[in-house]
Amino acid sequence: MAATQEEIVAGLADIVNEIAGIPVEDVQLDKSFTDDLDVDSLSMVEVVVAAEERFDVKIPDDDVKNLKTVGDATEYILKHQA
Amino acid sequence: MSKIKARKGAPYARILGVGGYRPTRVVPNEVILETIDSSDEWIRSRSGIETRHWANDEETVAAMSIEASGKAIAAAGISAEQIGAVVVSTVSHFSQTPAVATEIADKLGTDKAAAFDISAGCAGFGYGLTLAKGMVVEGSAEYVLVIGVERLSDLTDLEDRATAFLFGDGAGAVVVGPSDEPHIGPTVWGSEGDKSETIKQTVPWDRFRAGDLSELPLDSAGNVKFPAITQEGQAVFRWAVFEMAKVAQQALDAAGVTSDDLDVFIPHQANVRIIDSMVKTLKLPEHVTVARDIRTTGNTSAASIPLAMERLLATGEAKSGDTALVIGFGAGLVYAATVVTLP
């Protein structure tokens, strides 16, 4: 069953917490991965791969650079999840 | 049809000795920061690199190879005349003809050893090792010298903030010879040419023919830039960490070795972040010693695995007889992984 927006944000929060050590409550839709959440370009790849597995979605390398905020990633997953 | 006689070599092969050469000039991040807008902290956090070695005019591809090979031959306890083949993996020997392997074979004092160069980027050591094992078992050479050598400082764009800090120079060599037991596992290798754009030379050499310098990239002084190695960092990172972890696991499975049995992990020294993520993805146990030679050597492509192997043995972090997983991966994209007993 497809995940809701709320579930996706919660899932991304877990992933960012695991990879960058950021508290889950800090992971909000308007937060930038790089500027607010200490997720650099390489950690972003780890976030993306973890999100792919968790939400059964494919996020190609070319699309990763467009995912600047948690909201961008959430919207992408909502639209593309199987 | 005539019957053709075949030859039989040793039952198995093993690495008998390893040697390395690091250029005398140590280059700290401060020097890199003279030509790019970055910081020591940024370079360390993205790559783990603190210093690298850059070769001087005397430290040629051949000269560095001869130094490393001399140590490997001595460690193997053989003489140069016993070497039947010399395989050199490099992408930074600028005189393509003849192969640099022939000069190295001659200057080492081999007895007309077969000698040739291969091009397999950062997987070159594993490719060479696989060829060497085949030669020893088939009997075309009793001892094979495998050399990974690079002067990547010659192929570095010092104004590219994504790669200026990354590359280093050096040579690593091993002697592969006969064994009664298997000490080099099956190689898991391959290529993914559909990803060739992710790591490549900026401009092919033939664009430098007279009259064809238009549209070539220029440096800040307005001069045409020499070709350099570029990469798409995120795409390479994803492939290296997640796809190569699967290949590494296949090499363990093929050798019948579990990660609990493993003593040492020597991945290509591409980036400390790739190494750390691979260790995590492979779920390697705490007791496995992991090579992180990149911190003080940089990424030396084909030379990185034998250089890291030599250093782990020299510092005592690994010991002769340890079981090591080695995996190389890079431009092509190409990869090669195998399990070996350390010499």
Short mmCIF file of C-alpha atoms in Angstrom, two decimals:
data_model
loop_
_atom_site.label_atom_id
_atom_site.label_comp_id
_atom_site.label_asym_id
_atom_site.label_seq_id
_atom_site.Cartn_x
_atom_site.Cartn_y
_atom_site.Cartn_z
CA MET A 1 0.00 0.00 0.00
CA ALA A 2 1.32 3.45 -0.89
CA ALA A 3 2.68 5.53 1.98
CA THR A 4 1.00 8.79 2.97
CA GLN A 5 2.80 12.11 3.14
CA GLU A 6 2.98 11.80 6.92
CA GLU A 7 4.47 8.31 6.74
CA ILE A 8 7.04 9.42 4.19
CA VAL A 9 8.23 12.35 6.31
CA ALA A 10 8.45 10.05 9.35
CA GLY A 11 10.39 7.51 7.29
CA LEU A 12 12.79 10.15 5.94
CA ALA A 13 13.26 11.42 9.50
CA ASP A 14 14.33 7.94 10.62
CA ILE A 15 16.72 7.65 7.68
CA VAL A 16 18.29 11.10 8.20
CA ASN A 17 18.61 10.33 11.90
CA GLU A 18 20.40 7.07 11.13
CA ILE A 19 22.75 8.57 8.52
CA ALA A 20 23.45 12.09 9.80
CA GLY A 21 22.51 11.78 13.49
CA ILE A 22 19.93 14.60 13.25
CA PRO A 23 17.01 14.36 15.75
CA VAL A 24 13.88 13.05 14.00
CA GLU A 25 11.80 16.05 15.12
CA ASP A 26 14.10 18.39 13.15
CA VAL A 27 13.25 16.70 9.87
CA GLN A 28 10.39 18.87 8.55
CA LEU A 29 9.04 19.48 5.03
CA ASP A 30 10.70 22.89 4.67
CA LYS A 31 14.15 21.74 5.81
CA SER A 32 17.02 21.67 3.30
CA PHE A 33 19.06 18.47 3.47
CA THR A 34 22.36 20.27 2.94
CA ASP A 35 21.80 23.55 4.77
CA ASP A 36 19.67 22.45 7.73
CA LEU A 37 20.19 18.73 8.24
CA ASP A 38 23.95 18.20 7.79
CA VAL A 39 23.35 15.85 4.85
CA ASP A 40 26.14 16.47 2.32
CA SER A 41 26.09 15.32 -1.31
CA LEU A 42 27.46 11.87 -0.49
CA SER A 43 25.22 11.30 2.54
CA MET A 44 22.31 12.36 0.29
CA VAL A 45 23.05 9.31 -1.87
CA GLU A 46 22.78 7.11 1.22
CA VAL A 47 19.48 8.80 2.16
CA VAL A 48 18.17 8.23 -1.37
CA VAL A 49 19.14 4.55 -1.46
CA ALA A 50 17.58 3.96 1.97
CA ALA A 51 14.41 5.77 0.83
CA GLU A 52 14.28 3.68 -2.35
CA GLU A 53 14.26 0.49 -0.27
CA ARG A 54 11.82 1.76 2.32
CA PHE A 55 9.25 3.20 -0.08
CA ASP A 56 9.74 0.89 -3.08
CA VAL A 57 10.60 3.73 -5.43
CA LYS A 58 13.41 4.36 -7.95
CA ILE A 59 15.22 7.69 -7.69
CA PRO A 60 17.73 7.99 -10.58
CA ASP A 61 21.00 9.94 -10.09
CA ASP A 62 19.78 12.70 -12.41
CA ASP A 63 16.78 13.36 -10.15
CA VAL A 64 18.73 13.36 -6.88
CA LYS A 65 20.08 16.88 -7.45
CA ASN A 66 16.53 18.26 -7.60
CA LEU A 67 15.69 16.98 -4.14
CA LYS A 68 16.81 19.98 -2.10
CA THR A 69 14.33 19.81 0.79
CA VAL A 70 12.51 17.13 2.72
CA GLY A 71 9.37 18.42 0.96
CA ASP A 72 10.96 17.85 -2.49
CA ALA A 73 11.84 14.27 -1.55
CA THR A 74 8.42 13.60 -0.02
CA GLU A 75 6.63 14.89 -3.12
CA TYR A 76 8.90 12.83 -5.39
CA ILE A 77 8.23 9.65 -3.43
CA LEU A 78 4.47 10.30 -3.28
CA LYS A 79 4.40 10.67 -7.06
CA HIS A 80 6.70 7.76 -7.94
CA GLN A 81 6.06 5.06 -5.35
CA ALA A 82 4.92 1.71 -6.70
CA MET B 1 43.87 -31.86 -37.63
CA SER B 2 47.03 -32.28 -35.56
CA LYS B 3 46.94 -32.99 -31.88
CA ILE B 4 48.20 -29.98 -29.94
CA LYS B 5 50.16 -30.55 -26.77
CA ALA B 6 49.07 -28.50 -23.76
CA ARG B 7 51.21 -27.31 -20.87
CA LYS B 8 50.43 -27.58 -17.19
CA GLY B 9 51.70 -25.12 -14.62
CA ALA B 10 51.33 -25.08 -10.85
CA PRO B 11 48.20 -26.50 -9.19
CA TYR B 12 47.39 -23.07 -7.73
CA ALA B 13 48.85 -19.59 -7.35
CA ARG B 14 49.52 -17.18 -4.51
CA ILE B 15 50.92 -13.74 -3.82
CA LEU B 16 54.50 -14.27 -2.65
CA GLY B 17 55.61 -10.71 -2.00
CA VAL B 18 54.41 -7.11 -2.14
CA GLY B 19 56.28 -3.82 -2.50
CA GLY B 20 55.34 -0.17 -2.75
CA TYR B 21 56.81 3.16 -3.74
CA ARG B 22 55.44 6.52 -2.63
CA PRO B 23 56.93 9.67 -4.17
CA THR B 24 59.11 11.79 -1.88
CA ARG B 25 56.97 14.94 -2.11
CA VAL B 26 54.12 14.95 0.42
CA VAL B 27 51.37 17.38 -0.57
CA PRO B 28 49.05 18.61 2.22
CA ASN B 29 45.56 20.00 1.59
CA GLU B 30 46.91 23.55 2.05
CA VAL B 31 48.69 23.25 -1.31
CA ILE B 32 45.47 22.11 -3.03
CA LEU B 33 43.65 25.10 -1.54
CA GLU B 34 45.94 27.47 -3.47
CA THR B 35 43.98 26.72 -6.67
CA ILE B 36 40.45 25.85 -5.48
CA ASP B 37 37.93 27.58 -3.25
CA SER B 38 37.47 24.94 -0.55
CA SER B 39 38.73 24.11 2.94
CA ASP B 40 40.82 21.49 4.68
CA GLU B 41 37.72 20.49 6.67
CA TRP B 42 35.62 20.06 3.49
CA ILE B 43 38.28 17.93 1.77
CA ARG B 44 38.72 15.72 4.85
CA SER B 45 34.99 15.28 5.41
CA ARG B 46 34.23 14.43 1.74
CA SER B 47 37.24 12.21 1.05
CA GLY B 48 39.22 11.49 4.22
CA ILE B 49 42.36 12.76 2.49
CA GLU B 50 44.87 14.69 4.59
CA THR B 51 47.96 14.40 2.39
CA ARG B 52 48.95 12.72 -0.87
CA HIS B 53 52.26 12.11 -2.67
CA TRP B 54 53.06 13.75 -5.99
CA ALA B 55 55.90 12.52 -8.16
CA ASN B 56 58.79 14.73 -9.30
CA ASP B 57 60.41 14.59 -12.76
CA GLU B 58 62.65 11.68 -11.78
CA GLU B 59 59.81 9.67 -10.30
CA THR B 60 58.49 8.43 -13.62
CA VAL B 61 55.98 5.62 -14.10
CA ALA B 62 58.88 3.29 -14.89
CA ALA B 63 61.12 4.50 -12.05
CA MET B 64 58.39 4.15 -9.40
CA SER B 65 57.47 0.70 -10.75
CA ILE B 66 61.07 -0.49 -10.59
CA GLU B 67 61.39 0.65 -6.96
CA ALA B 68 58.16 -1.08 -5.92
CA SER B 69 58.98 -4.22 -7.92
CA GLY B 70 62.46 -4.55 -6.42
CA LYS B 71 60.87 -4.68 -2.96
CA ALA B 72 58.21 -7.18 -4.07
CA ILE B 73 60.80 -9.46 -5.67
CA ALA B 74 63.00 -9.33 -2.56
CA ALA B 75 59.98 -10.03 -0.33
CA ALA B 76 59.06 -13.02 -2.52
CA GLY B 77 62.57 -14.42 -2.10
CA ILE B 78 63.16 -14.93 -5.81
CA SER B 79 65.48 -13.31 -8.35
CA ALA B 80 64.40 -11.11 -11.25
CA GLU B 81 65.58 -13.75 -13.79
CA GLN B 82 62.87 -16.09 -12.52
CA ILE B 83 60.07 -13.73 -13.54
CA GLY B 84 58.31 -14.94 -16.66
CA ALA B 85 55.88 -12.08 -17.20
CA VAL B 86 55.45 -8.44 -16.19
CA VAL B 87 51.92 -6.98 -16.23
CA VAL B 88 51.59 -3.23 -15.68
CA SER B 89 48.24 -1.58 -15.05
CA THR B 90 48.28 2.19 -15.57
CA VAL B 91 46.28 5.00 -17.17
CA SER B 92 48.95 7.65 -16.71
CA HIS B 93 51.94 6.51 -18.77
CA PHE B 94 51.94 9.09 -21.54
CA SER B 95 54.12 7.30 -24.06
CA GLN B 96 51.74 4.63 -25.29
CA THR B 97 54.20 2.80 -27.53
CA PRO B 98 56.04 0.74 -26.50
CA ALA B 99 54.39 -0.55 -23.33
CA VAL B 100 56.20 0.64 -20.22
CA ALA B 101 56.22 -2.97 -18.95
CA THR B 102 59.04 -3.82 -21.37
CA GLU B 103 61.33 -1.12 -19.97
CA ILE B 104 60.54 -2.23 -16.42
CA ALA B 105 61.19 -5.91 -17.26
CA ASP B 106 64.54 -4.98 -18.80
CA LYS B 107 65.73 -2.65 -16.04
CA LEU B 108 64.77 -5.15 -13.33
CA GLY B 109 67.02 -7.71 -15.02
CA THR B 110 64.42 -10.27 -16.07
CA ASP B 111 65.40 -12.82 -18.71
CA LYS B 112 63.29 -11.53 -21.61
CA ALA B 113 60.08 -11.80 -19.57
CA ALA B 114 56.82 -11.31 -21.46
CA ALA B 115 55.74 -7.74 -20.72
CA PHE B 116 52.64 -5.72 -21.45
CA ASP B 117 50.42 -2.91 -20.12
CA ILE B 118 46.73 -3.14 -19.36
CA SER B 119 44.13 -0.40 -18.96
CA ALA B 120 41.47 -1.20 -16.38
CA GLY B 121 41.44 1.98 -14.30
CA CYS B 122 41.09 1.49 -10.58
CA ALA B 123 40.27 -2.21 -11.07
CA GLY B 124 43.63 -2.72 -12.80
CA PHE B 125 45.31 -4.51 -9.92
CA GLY B 126 42.57 -7.15 -9.75
CA TYR B 127 42.62 -7.58 -13.51
CA GLY B 128 46.40 -8.03 -13.46
CA LEU B 129 46.21 -10.44 -10.54
CA THR B 130 43.65 -12.55 -12.41
CA LEU B 131 45.86 -12.70 -15.52
CA ALA B 132 48.87 -13.61 -13.36
CA LYS B 133 47.03 -16.43 -11.62
CA GLY B 134 46.02 -17.83 -15.01
CA MET B 135 49.58 -17.70 -16.32
CA VAL B 136 51.01 -19.47 -13.26
CA VAL B 137 48.41 -22.24 -13.39
CA GLU B 138 48.61 -22.61 -17.17
CA GLY B 139 52.41 -22.65 -17.01
CA SER B 140 53.25 -19.76 -19.32
CA ALA B 141 55.14 -18.16 -16.43
CA GLU B 142 56.30 -19.55 -13.12
CA TYR B 143 56.44 -16.12 -11.50
CA VAL B 144 54.50 -13.07 -12.63
CA LEU B 145 55.11 -9.50 -11.54
CA VAL B 146 51.89 -7.44 -11.33
CA ILE B 147 52.36 -3.68 -11.02
CA GLY B 148 49.76 -0.97 -10.44
CA VAL B 149 51.32 2.44 -11.06
CA GLU B 150 49.97 5.94 -11.57
CA ARG B 151 51.06 9.56 -11.85
CA LEU B 152 47.53 10.90 -11.54
CA SER B 153 48.88 14.34 -10.60
CA ASP B 154 49.54 14.65 -14.34
CA LEU B 155 45.83 14.05 -15.03
CA THR B 156 44.44 16.30 -12.30
CA ASP B 157 42.66 19.58 -13.00
CA LEU B 158 43.95 21.67 -10.10
CA GLU B 159 41.14 24.20 -10.65
CA ASP B 160 38.34 21.60 -10.33
CA ARG B 161 37.17 21.72 -6.72
CA ALA B 162 35.50 18.29 -7.04
CA THR B 163 38.68 16.40 -7.96
CA ALA B 164 41.77 18.62 -7.38
CA PHE B 165 42.35 17.10 -3.92
CA LEU B 166 41.59 13.51 -4.83
CA PHE B 167 44.46 11.97 -6.73
CA GLY B 168 47.96 10.85 -5.80
CA ASP B 169 50.95 9.14 -7.37
CA GLY B 170 52.72 5.90 -6.55
CA ALA B 171 53.40 2.29 -7.47
CA GLY B 172 52.53 -1.03 -5.88
CA ALA B 173 53.71 -4.45 -7.05
CA VAL B 174 53.21 -8.09 -6.17
CA VAL B 175 54.91 -11.29 -7.26
CA VAL B 176 52.48 -14.11 -8.01
CA GLY B 177 53.90 -17.63 -8.07
CA PRO B 178 53.12 -21.33 -7.67
CA SER B 179 51.30 -22.83 -4.70
CA ASP B 180 50.11 -26.30 -3.64
CA GLU B 181 46.97 -24.80 -2.10
CA PRO B 182 44.60 -22.14 -3.43
CA HIS B 183 45.59 -18.75 -2.01
CA ILE B 184 43.90 -16.55 -4.61
CA GLY B 185 40.14 -17.08 -4.81
CA PRO B 186 37.91 -16.90 -7.87
CA THR B 187 37.74 -13.40 -9.35
CA VAL B 188 34.33 -11.76 -9.63
CA TRP B 189 34.78 -9.13 -12.31
CA GLY B 190 33.02 -7.30 -15.09
CA SER B 191 32.34 -4.05 -16.87
CA GLU B 192 29.40 -1.66 -17.19
CA GLY B 193 30.19 0.38 -20.28
CA ASP B 194 26.77 2.02 -20.17
CA LYS B 195 28.15 4.04 -17.24
CA SER B 196 31.34 5.10 -19.07
CA GLU B 197 30.45 8.79 -18.75
CA THR B 198 30.60 8.77 -14.95
CA ILE B 199 34.44 8.66 -14.76
CA LYS B 200 36.41 9.78 -17.77
CA GLN B 201 39.17 11.84 -19.30
CA THR B 202 37.91 15.35 -20.05
CA VAL B 203 39.28 15.51 -23.61
CA PRO B 204 40.66 12.73 -25.84
CA TRP B 205 44.29 13.15 -26.91
CA ASP B 206 43.50 13.44 -30.62
CA ARG B 207 41.71 16.75 -30.00
CA PHE B 208 45.17 18.21 -29.42
CA ARG B 209 46.21 17.83 -33.03
CA ALA B 210 47.18 21.19 -34.49
CA GLY B 211 44.24 23.29 -35.54
CA ASP B 212 41.67 21.46 -33.46
CA LEU B 213 41.90 23.39 -30.20
CA SER B 214 38.53 25.09 -30.54
CA GLU B 215 35.95 24.57 -27.81
CA LEU B 216 38.49 22.97 -25.49
CA PRO B 217 38.19 23.96 -21.81
CA LEU B 218 40.48 26.82 -20.70
CA ASP B 219 42.15 27.41 -17.35
CA SER B 220 41.94 30.68 -15.40
CA ALA B 221 44.97 32.03 -17.30
CA GLY B 222 43.22 31.37 -20.64
CA ASN B 223 45.37 28.40 -21.66
CA VAL B 224 43.90 25.18 -23.05
CA LYS B 225 43.59 22.72 -20.19
CA PHE B 226 45.51 19.45 -20.34
CA PRO B 227 43.17 16.42 -20.20
CA ALA B 228 42.19 15.43 -16.66
CA ILE B 229 40.06 12.81 -14.96
CA THR B 230 36.55 13.93 -14.05
CA GLN B 231 33.75 12.09 -12.35
CA GLU B 232 30.10 12.40 -11.40
CA GLY B 233 30.57 12.12 -7.67
CA GLN B 234 27.09 11.07 -6.57
CA ALA B 235 26.59 8.49 -9.33
CA VAL B 236 30.01 6.95 -8.68
CA PHE B 237 29.42 6.94 -4.93
CA ARG B 238 26.10 5.10 -5.30
CA TRP B 239 27.56 2.52 -7.68
CA ALA B 240 30.71 2.03 -5.61
CA VAL B 241 28.99 1.62 -2.27
CA PHE B 242 25.89 -0.35 -3.14
CA GLU B 243 26.72 -2.26 -6.33
CA MET B 244 30.32 -3.00 -5.34
CA ALA B 245 29.26 -4.28 -1.92
CA LYS B 246 27.28 -6.95 -3.80
CA VAL B 247 30.34 -7.83 -5.90
CA ALA B 248 32.49 -8.03 -2.77
CA GLN B 249 29.97 -10.39 -1.20
CA GLN B 250 29.99 -12.54 -4.36
CA ALA B 251 33.79 -12.80 -4.16
CA LEU B 252 33.54 -13.94 -0.53
CA ASP B 253 30.88 -16.52 -1.47
CA ALA B 254 32.91 -17.75 -4.46
CA ALA B 255 35.93 -18.27 -2.22
CA GLY B 256 33.82 -20.03 0.43
CA VAL B 257 34.85 -17.46 3.02
CA THR B 258 32.41 -15.75 5.39
CA SER B 259 32.94 -12.25 6.72
CA ASP B 260 33.60 -13.86 10.12
CA ASP B 261 36.57 -15.71 8.57
CA LEU B 262 37.95 -12.52 7.06
CA ASP B 263 40.94 -10.75 8.63
CA VAL B 264 41.47 -7.81 6.30
CA PHE B 265 39.44 -5.71 3.82
CA ILE B 266 41.45 -3.83 1.17
CA PRO B 267 39.10 -1.94 -1.14
CA HIS B 268 40.37 0.41 -3.83
CA GLN B 269 41.25 3.61 -1.98
CA ALA B 270 38.80 5.86 -3.82
CA ASN B 271 37.36 7.84 -0.95
CA VAL B 272 37.14 7.13 2.78
CA ARG B 273 33.37 7.72 2.68
CA ILE B 274 32.99 4.97 0.07
CA ILE B 275 35.15 2.66 2.19
CA ASP B 276 33.15 3.37 5.38
CA SER B 277 29.81 2.90 3.63
CA MET B 278 30.96 -0.35 2.01
CA VAL B 279 32.02 -1.69 5.41
CA LYS B 280 28.55 -0.80 6.73
CA THR B 281 26.70 -2.27 3.74
CA LEU B 282 28.76 -5.47 3.88
CA LYS B 283 28.18 -5.65 7.66
CA LEU B 284 31.85 -6.53 8.20
CA PRO B 285 32.55 -7.60 11.79
CA GLU B 286 34.63 -5.38 14.09
CA HIS B 287 37.65 -7.67 13.99
CA VAL B 288 38.22 -7.09 10.26
CA THR B 289 41.10 -4.67 9.64
CA VAL B 290 40.07 -2.11 7.01
CA ALA B 291 42.64 -0.35 4.81
CA ARG B 292 42.28 3.43 4.92
CA ASP B 293 45.60 4.27 3.28
CA ILE B 294 43.81 6.98 1.28
CA ARG B 295 44.19 9.41 4.20
CA THR B 296 47.89 9.90 3.47
CA THR B 297 48.17 8.52 -0.08
CA GLY B 298 45.14 9.90 -1.92
CA ASN B 299 43.45 7.93 -4.70
CA THR B 300 46.20 6.24 -6.72
CA SER B 301 43.90 4.18 -8.98
CA ALA B 302 45.57 0.89 -9.99
CA ALA B 303 48.31 1.34 -7.38
CA SER B 304 46.01 1.78 -4.40
CA ILE B 305 45.38 -1.85 -3.41
CA PRO B 306 49.00 -3.09 -3.45
CA LEU B 307 50.13 0.15 -1.75
CA ALA B 308 47.53 -0.30 0.99
CA MET B 309 48.44 -3.99 1.31
CA GLU B 310 52.12 -3.16 1.68
CA ARG B 311 51.41 -0.53 4.34
CA LEU B 312 49.12 -2.78 6.42
CA LEU B 313 51.83 -5.45 6.48
CA ALA B 314 54.61 -2.93 7.21
CA THR B 315 52.74 -1.38 10.15
CA GLY B 316 51.74 -4.76 11.56
CA GLU B 317 48.00 -4.00 11.22
CA ALA B 318 47.86 -7.12 9.02
CA LYS B 319 50.16 -10.11 8.97
CA SER B 320 51.37 -12.71 6.53
CA GLY B 321 48.82 -15.49 6.18
CA ASP B 322 45.83 -13.25 6.86
CA THR B 323 42.79 -13.71 4.63
CA ALA B 324 42.01 -10.49 2.75
CA LEU B 325 39.14 -9.39 0.53
CA VAL B 326 40.38 -7.06 -2.23
CA ILE B 327 38.11 -5.14 -4.58
CA GLY B 328 38.95 -2.60 -7.26
CA PHE B 329 36.40 -0.49 -9.12
CA GLY B 330 36.53 2.54 -11.34
CA ALA B 331 36.57 4.09 -14.80
CA GLY B 332 34.83 1.93 -17.38
CA LEU B 333 33.04 1.26 -15.25
CA VAL B 334 35.00 -1.88 -14.39
CA TYR B 335 35.43 -3.95 -11.26
CA ALA B 336 37.29 -6.98 -9.92
CA ALA B 337 37.09 -8.61 -6.49
CA THR B 338 38.79 -11.65 -5.00
CA VAL B 339 39.91 -13.15 -1.71
CA VAL B 340 43.65 -13.65 -1.19
CA THR B 341 46.05 -14.86 1.46
CA LEU B 342 48.43 -12.04 2.33
CA PRO B 343 52.11 -12.71 1.60
#
